Short mmCIF file of C-alpha atoms and ligand atoms in Angstrom, two decimals:
data_model
loop_
_atom_site.label_atom_id
_atom_site.label_comp_id
_atom_site.label_asym_id
_atom_site.label_seq_id
_atom_site.Cartn_x
_atom_site.Cartn_y
_atom_site.Cartn_z
CA MET A 399 81.71 134.48 83.85
CA ALA A 400 79.85 131.70 85.72
CA GLU A 401 80.18 131.51 89.49
CA LEU A 402 82.96 129.26 90.83
CA LEU A 403 81.55 126.65 93.21
CA GLU A 404 83.36 124.16 95.42
CA GLY A 405 82.47 120.48 95.18
CA LEU A 406 83.68 116.98 96.01
CA VAL A 407 84.48 114.32 93.40
CA ILE A 408 82.57 111.19 94.42
CA SER A 409 82.98 109.03 91.33
CA HIS A 410 84.41 108.68 87.86
CA LEU A 411 81.73 107.75 85.36
CA GLY A 412 82.21 106.73 81.79
CA GLN A 413 81.08 110.10 80.46
CA GLY A 414 82.30 112.40 83.13
CA ILE A 415 82.92 112.98 86.78
CA ALA A 416 80.25 112.96 89.49
CA VAL A 417 80.71 116.01 91.70
CA GLU A 418 78.72 116.46 94.89
CA TYR A 419 77.60 119.96 95.68
CA ASN A 420 75.02 120.98 98.24
CA HIS A 421 73.69 117.39 98.58
CA GLU A 422 73.22 117.16 94.83
CA ILE A 423 75.25 115.26 92.26
CA ILE A 424 76.34 117.07 89.12
CA LEU A 425 77.93 115.44 86.10
CA CYS A 426 81.02 117.43 85.27
CA GLN A 427 83.43 117.56 82.38
CA THR A 428 86.93 118.87 82.52
CA LEU A 429 89.32 120.50 80.11
CA ARG A 430 92.11 118.50 81.68
CA ARG A 431 92.61 114.84 80.96
CA LEU A 432 89.87 113.04 82.89
CA GLU A 433 92.36 110.72 84.60
CA THR A 434 94.08 113.58 86.37
CA VAL A 435 91.02 114.16 88.56
CA ALA A 436 90.68 111.65 91.40
CA VAL A 437 87.86 110.49 93.62
CA GLY A 438 88.10 112.46 96.87
CA ASP A 439 89.36 115.59 95.10
CA ARG A 440 87.90 118.92 96.10
CA VAL A 441 87.36 120.90 92.93
CA SER A 442 86.11 124.28 91.87
CA TRP A 443 83.55 124.03 89.10
CA THR A 444 81.08 126.12 87.16
CA LEU A 445 77.60 125.35 85.89
CA SER A 446 77.75 124.89 82.10
CA SER A 447 74.11 123.93 81.54
CA PRO A 448 71.34 122.86 83.97
CA GLY A 449 72.60 119.86 85.95
CA GLN A 450 75.94 119.83 84.12
CA GLY A 451 79.19 121.39 85.13
CA ARG A 452 82.78 121.93 84.23
CA ILE A 453 85.70 121.34 86.57
CA GLU A 454 87.94 124.40 86.49
CA ALA A 455 90.57 123.48 89.07
CA ILE A 456 91.60 120.81 91.54
CA LEU A 457 92.07 122.25 95.02
CA PRO A 458 95.27 121.41 96.94
CA ARG A 459 95.37 117.79 98.13
CA ARG A 460 96.48 116.55 101.55
CA SER A 461 97.34 113.17 100.06
CA LEU A 462 97.34 111.41 96.73
CA LEU A 463 97.39 107.67 96.23
CA GLU A 464 98.68 106.58 92.83
CA ARG A 465 99.17 103.34 91.01
CA PRO A 466 101.62 102.49 88.27
CA SER A 467 100.31 102.68 84.73
CA ARG A 468 102.03 102.25 81.38
CA ASN A 469 105.54 103.55 80.60
CA GLY A 470 106.57 103.84 84.23
CA LYS A 471 103.98 106.58 84.77
CA THR A 472 101.44 106.71 87.57
CA ARG A 473 97.70 107.39 87.69
CA PRO A 474 95.80 108.81 90.63
CA VAL A 475 93.60 106.34 92.51
CA ALA A 476 92.14 108.60 95.17
CA ALA A 477 92.90 111.95 96.75
CA ASN A 478 92.70 113.24 100.32
CA ILE A 479 92.64 109.82 101.98
CA ASP A 480 93.49 110.07 105.69
CA THR A 481 93.81 106.36 106.51
CA ILE A 482 94.16 103.16 104.53
CA PHE A 483 92.91 100.09 106.38
CA VAL A 484 94.86 97.05 105.20
CA VAL A 485 92.61 93.99 105.34
CA PHE A 486 93.96 90.45 105.73
CA ALA A 487 92.75 87.12 107.11
CA VAL A 488 93.86 83.54 107.82
CA GLU A 489 92.63 82.67 104.38
CA PRO A 490 93.60 83.37 101.63
CA HIS A 491 97.12 82.79 102.96
CA CYS A 492 98.23 85.90 104.80
CA ASP A 493 100.73 87.83 102.68
CA PHE A 494 102.88 89.95 105.00
CA LEU A 495 104.98 91.14 102.09
CA LEU A 496 101.89 92.76 100.63
CA ILE A 497 100.98 94.26 104.01
CA ASP A 498 104.45 95.80 104.31
CA GLN A 499 104.10 97.13 100.79
CA TYR A 500 100.87 98.97 101.64
CA LEU A 501 102.36 100.32 104.85
CA ALA A 502 105.45 101.59 103.02
CA VAL A 503 103.32 103.35 100.40
CA CYS A 504 101.21 105.02 103.12
CA GLU A 505 104.27 106.10 105.08
CA ASN A 506 105.55 107.87 101.96
CA HIS A 507 102.27 109.45 100.89
CA ASN A 508 101.18 111.19 104.08
CA ILE A 509 98.46 108.59 104.65
CA ASP A 510 97.96 106.83 107.98
CA ALA A 511 97.70 103.05 107.92
CA ALA A 512 95.84 100.61 110.15
CA LEU A 513 95.27 96.86 110.01
CA ILE A 514 92.07 94.85 109.89
CA LEU A 515 92.22 91.13 110.63
CA ASN A 516 88.95 89.81 109.17
CA LYS A 517 87.39 86.31 109.46
CA THR A 518 88.13 86.00 113.19
CA ASP A 519 85.26 83.47 113.23
CA LEU A 520 87.72 80.98 111.65
CA PRO A 521 90.47 79.17 113.65
CA GLN A 522 93.48 81.50 113.90
CA THR A 523 97.19 80.68 113.67
CA ASP A 524 100.15 81.47 115.95
CA ILE A 525 102.24 82.63 113.00
CA ILE A 526 99.89 85.52 112.32
CA GLU A 527 99.77 86.48 116.00
CA LYS A 528 103.54 86.54 116.16
CA GLU A 529 103.86 88.84 113.15
CA LEU A 530 101.08 91.07 114.45
CA LEU A 531 103.11 91.85 117.57
CA ASP A 532 105.70 93.62 115.40
CA TYR A 533 103.05 95.85 113.81
CA ILE A 534 101.42 96.66 117.13
CA ASN A 535 104.83 97.58 118.60
CA LEU A 536 105.34 99.91 115.64
CA GLY A 537 102.16 101.78 116.56
CA TYR A 538 99.80 100.44 113.91
CA SER A 539 96.21 100.04 115.11
CA LEU A 540 94.72 96.59 114.69
CA TYR A 541 91.01 95.82 114.40
CA ARG A 542 89.96 92.20 114.76
CA VAL A 543 86.64 91.65 113.02
CA SER A 544 84.36 89.16 111.38
CA ALA A 545 82.15 90.57 108.64
CA TRP A 546 80.13 87.36 108.74
CA GLU A 547 79.45 87.31 112.47
CA ASN A 548 79.46 91.07 112.91
CA LEU A 549 82.28 90.88 115.48
CA GLY A 550 84.37 93.95 116.27
CA MET A 551 82.45 96.03 113.75
CA ASP A 552 81.45 98.77 116.21
CA GLU A 553 85.10 99.51 117.04
CA LEU A 554 85.94 99.58 113.34
CA LYS A 555 83.02 101.85 112.52
CA SER A 556 83.99 104.33 115.19
CA ALA A 557 87.53 104.40 113.77
CA LEU A 558 86.09 105.43 110.40
CA LYS A 559 84.36 108.53 111.78
CA ASP A 560 85.59 112.02 110.92
CA GLN A 561 88.06 110.99 108.25
CA VAL A 562 88.39 109.69 104.70
CA SER A 563 89.32 106.01 104.58
CA MET A 564 89.88 103.24 102.08
CA LEU A 565 90.15 99.47 102.46
CA ALA A 566 93.02 97.70 100.70
CA GLY A 567 94.15 94.09 100.62
CA GLN A 568 94.42 91.06 98.41
CA SER A 569 91.36 89.60 96.77
CA GLY A 570 89.30 87.27 98.97
CA VAL A 571 90.10 88.78 102.36
CA GLY A 572 86.60 90.25 102.71
CA LYS A 573 86.85 93.89 101.59
CA SER A 574 83.49 93.89 99.84
CA SER A 575 81.83 92.03 102.70
CA LEU A 576 83.17 94.65 105.11
CA THR A 577 82.17 97.50 102.82
CA ASN A 578 78.63 96.16 102.64
CA ALA A 579 78.50 95.85 106.42
CA ILE A 580 79.78 99.41 106.84
CA ILE A 581 77.49 100.87 104.14
CA PRO A 582 74.28 98.80 104.22
CA ASP A 583 72.61 101.10 101.66
CA LYS A 584 75.57 101.05 99.26
CA ASP A 585 73.64 99.80 96.21
CA LEU A 586 70.96 102.42 96.72
CA LYS A 587 73.58 105.16 96.91
CA THR A 588 75.37 103.86 93.81
CA ASN A 589 72.10 103.84 91.89
CA THR A 590 71.42 107.41 92.97
CA VAL A 591 74.70 108.51 91.42
CA SER A 592 73.84 106.77 88.15
CA ALA A 593 70.27 108.04 88.06
CA THR A 594 71.10 111.63 88.91
CA THR A 595 73.75 111.84 86.26
CA LYS A 596 71.53 109.88 83.82
CA HIS A 597 74.37 107.63 82.82
CA GLY A 598 72.88 104.24 83.49
CA ARG A 599 75.71 101.99 84.39
CA HIS A 600 78.22 103.13 86.86
CA THR A 601 80.87 100.47 86.26
CA THR A 602 81.52 98.11 89.14
CA THR A 603 85.20 98.96 89.14
CA ALA A 604 84.70 102.72 89.42
CA ALA A 605 86.10 104.13 92.65
CA THR A 606 83.31 105.80 94.62
CA LEU A 607 83.23 107.90 97.76
CA TYR A 608 80.43 107.13 100.22
CA HIS A 609 79.41 109.23 103.22
CA LEU A 610 79.00 107.04 106.29
CA ASN A 611 75.93 107.40 108.46
CA ASP A 612 77.97 108.09 111.59
CA GLY A 613 80.25 110.60 109.84
CA GLY A 614 83.38 110.06 107.80
CA ASP A 615 83.76 108.89 104.21
CA LEU A 616 84.80 105.56 102.74
CA ILE A 617 86.30 105.35 99.27
CA ASP A 618 85.40 102.02 97.74
CA SER A 619 87.88 101.20 95.04
CA PRO A 620 87.23 97.64 93.88
CA GLY A 621 89.41 97.87 90.78
CA VAL A 622 92.62 98.74 92.61
CA ALA A 623 92.94 96.21 95.39
CA ILE A 624 96.68 96.18 94.85
CA PHE A 625 98.40 99.40 93.93
CA GLY A 626 102.02 98.25 93.90
CA LEU A 627 104.89 100.29 95.11
CA ALA A 628 103.41 103.31 93.35
CA GLY A 629 106.68 104.69 92.09
CA LEU A 630 108.69 104.47 95.30
CA THR A 631 112.46 104.57 95.02
CA GLU A 632 114.75 102.25 96.95
CA GLN A 633 115.45 105.02 99.45
CA ARG A 634 111.74 105.70 99.90
CA LEU A 635 111.07 102.01 100.46
CA ALA A 636 113.55 102.01 103.35
CA TYR A 637 111.85 105.12 104.76
CA GLY A 638 108.52 103.27 104.40
CA TYR A 639 109.70 100.86 107.10
CA ARG A 640 108.96 103.33 109.86
CA GLU A 641 111.27 101.65 112.40
CA PHE A 642 114.24 102.34 110.04
CA GLN A 643 113.63 106.09 110.09
CA PRO A 644 115.57 107.02 113.25
CA PHE A 645 118.59 105.07 111.97
CA ILE A 646 118.67 106.06 108.28
CA ASP A 647 120.29 109.43 109.04
CA GLN A 648 122.93 107.79 111.20
CA CYS A 649 124.31 105.55 108.44
CA GLN A 650 127.90 106.44 107.62
CA PHE A 651 127.16 107.12 103.95
CA ASN A 652 124.12 109.08 102.88
CA ASP A 653 123.58 106.82 99.88
CA CYS A 654 123.60 103.76 102.18
CA ARG A 655 121.44 100.95 100.83
CA HIS A 656 121.23 99.18 104.20
CA LEU A 657 122.42 95.91 102.66
CA LYS A 658 126.02 95.13 103.60
CA ASP A 659 127.17 98.71 103.67
CA LYS A 660 129.94 99.78 106.01
CA GLY A 661 128.73 101.83 108.98
CA CYS A 662 125.05 101.09 108.34
CA ALA A 663 123.00 102.09 111.38
CA VAL A 664 119.99 100.11 110.17
CA LEU A 665 122.04 96.89 110.17
CA MET A 666 123.39 97.77 113.59
CA ALA A 667 119.83 98.22 114.88
CA LEU A 668 118.96 94.86 113.36
CA GLU A 669 121.85 93.21 115.23
CA ASN A 670 120.78 94.90 118.46
CA GLY A 671 117.22 93.66 118.03
CA ASP A 672 115.77 97.16 117.59
CA ILE A 673 114.51 96.17 114.14
CA SER A 674 112.62 92.92 113.66
CA ARG A 675 114.41 90.41 111.44
CA THR A 676 111.29 89.32 109.57
CA ARG A 677 110.46 92.93 108.72
CA TYR A 678 114.05 93.53 107.53
CA GLU A 679 113.94 90.38 105.40
CA ARG A 680 110.72 91.51 103.80
CA PHE A 681 112.36 94.89 103.07
CA LEU A 682 115.03 92.97 101.15
CA LYS A 683 112.39 91.01 99.22
CA LEU A 684 110.38 94.11 98.32
CA ARG A 685 113.58 95.81 97.23
CA GLU A 686 114.22 92.91 94.86
CA LYS A 687 110.67 93.21 93.51
CA MET A 688 110.98 96.90 92.70
CA PRO A 689 110.78 97.80 89.02
CA LYS A 690 114.40 98.43 88.07
CA THR A 691 113.54 101.79 86.49
CA PHE A 692 112.87 103.16 89.96
CA VAL A 693 115.98 101.76 91.65
P1 GDP B 995 87.22 90.76 98.67
O1 GDP B 995 87.72 90.06 97.45
O2 GDP B 995 88.35 91.22 99.53
O3 GDP B 995 86.25 91.85 98.38
O4 GDP B 995 86.46 89.66 99.56
P2 GDP B 995 84.92 89.27 99.64
O5 GDP B 995 84.16 90.22 100.49
O6 GDP B 995 84.41 89.01 98.26
O7 GDP B 995 85.03 87.89 100.45
C1 GDP B 995 85.77 86.79 99.99
C2 GDP B 995 85.23 85.52 100.61
O8 GDP B 995 85.42 85.54 102.03
C3 GDP B 995 83.73 85.35 100.39
O9 GDP B 995 83.47 83.98 100.18
C4 GDP B 995 83.13 85.82 101.70
O10 GDP B 995 81.88 85.24 101.96
C5 GDP B 995 84.18 85.37 102.70
N1 GDP B 995 84.18 86.19 103.93
C6 GDP B 995 84.06 87.54 104.01
N2 GDP B 995 84.06 87.94 105.30
C7 GDP B 995 84.16 86.80 106.05
C8 GDP B 995 84.20 86.56 107.47
O11 GDP B 995 84.13 87.44 108.31
N3 GDP B 995 84.37 85.26 107.85
C9 GDP B 995 84.45 84.23 106.95
N4 GDP B 995 84.60 83.00 107.43
N5 GDP B 995 84.41 84.44 105.63
C10 GDP B 995 84.26 85.70 105.18
ZN1 ZN B 996 122.26 102.00 106.17
#
């Protein structure tokens, strides 16, 4: 029986999975369905032939980010992420509903969330500043940066140390510009993965884990900028609004939907100003948007 080794999944390739072991990259196959293994997974594997391996088991995960796929099922996007940095900017138009959606998913998946306001070189608006106050009061970290003018990038880079991170956000906010600023040798590293595993093209949408020069890892996942509510239920969505959490248990009925329900502590907190009205209104909108199969 071949020796069991422990490695890190750094990318999904067309013909297999790139596993890093001892500073080398090994192309691995798996007896499971390929989609069940995610970038960021720690796996035990065995050598099947020189330079080729077989994944035997996925080691326990501290977090798993999923996205909806067909038939109401989900597919893993990345495993063991510590923090998702939600990127937004004055343009394209800042979508706070989408920001709340990411934050709610993180809150429910044991993943920390932080905010990145990019393009601070452009004129800013009061509306954004006003909304940002709510997030800051809720304890979310905010990094103000400009990928173009290299503003605020040192603070951001030091936040990425010693953990596994991913950038999320709508298209056009500057995720790839930021990724290139954070990993200047990204193309070189991507080519190394392809060359080592001898499988030419590593598709541009493949999620890939990069080690940062100052420590920490960044999972670049260009194909999944928006991962939806990832199978959350209505109850989980409410929990995803972290300021609702202390009140949810105090609602008179334990199946309270926090809409017009009698004895709802969340609504009471809203009346008292302990919950921001714009956040509550976005909760209602996201609730409406939920796929009915999950409600
Ligand atoms: P992505 O779709 O989120 O990956 O965004 P991109 O990195 O492709 O950037 C989208 C557009 O925003 C491009 O035209 C970038 O040049 C521009 N952009 C990125 N960062 C900045 C920035 O810091 N300031 C300004 N003004 N534009 C930026
Ligand atoms: Zn309630």
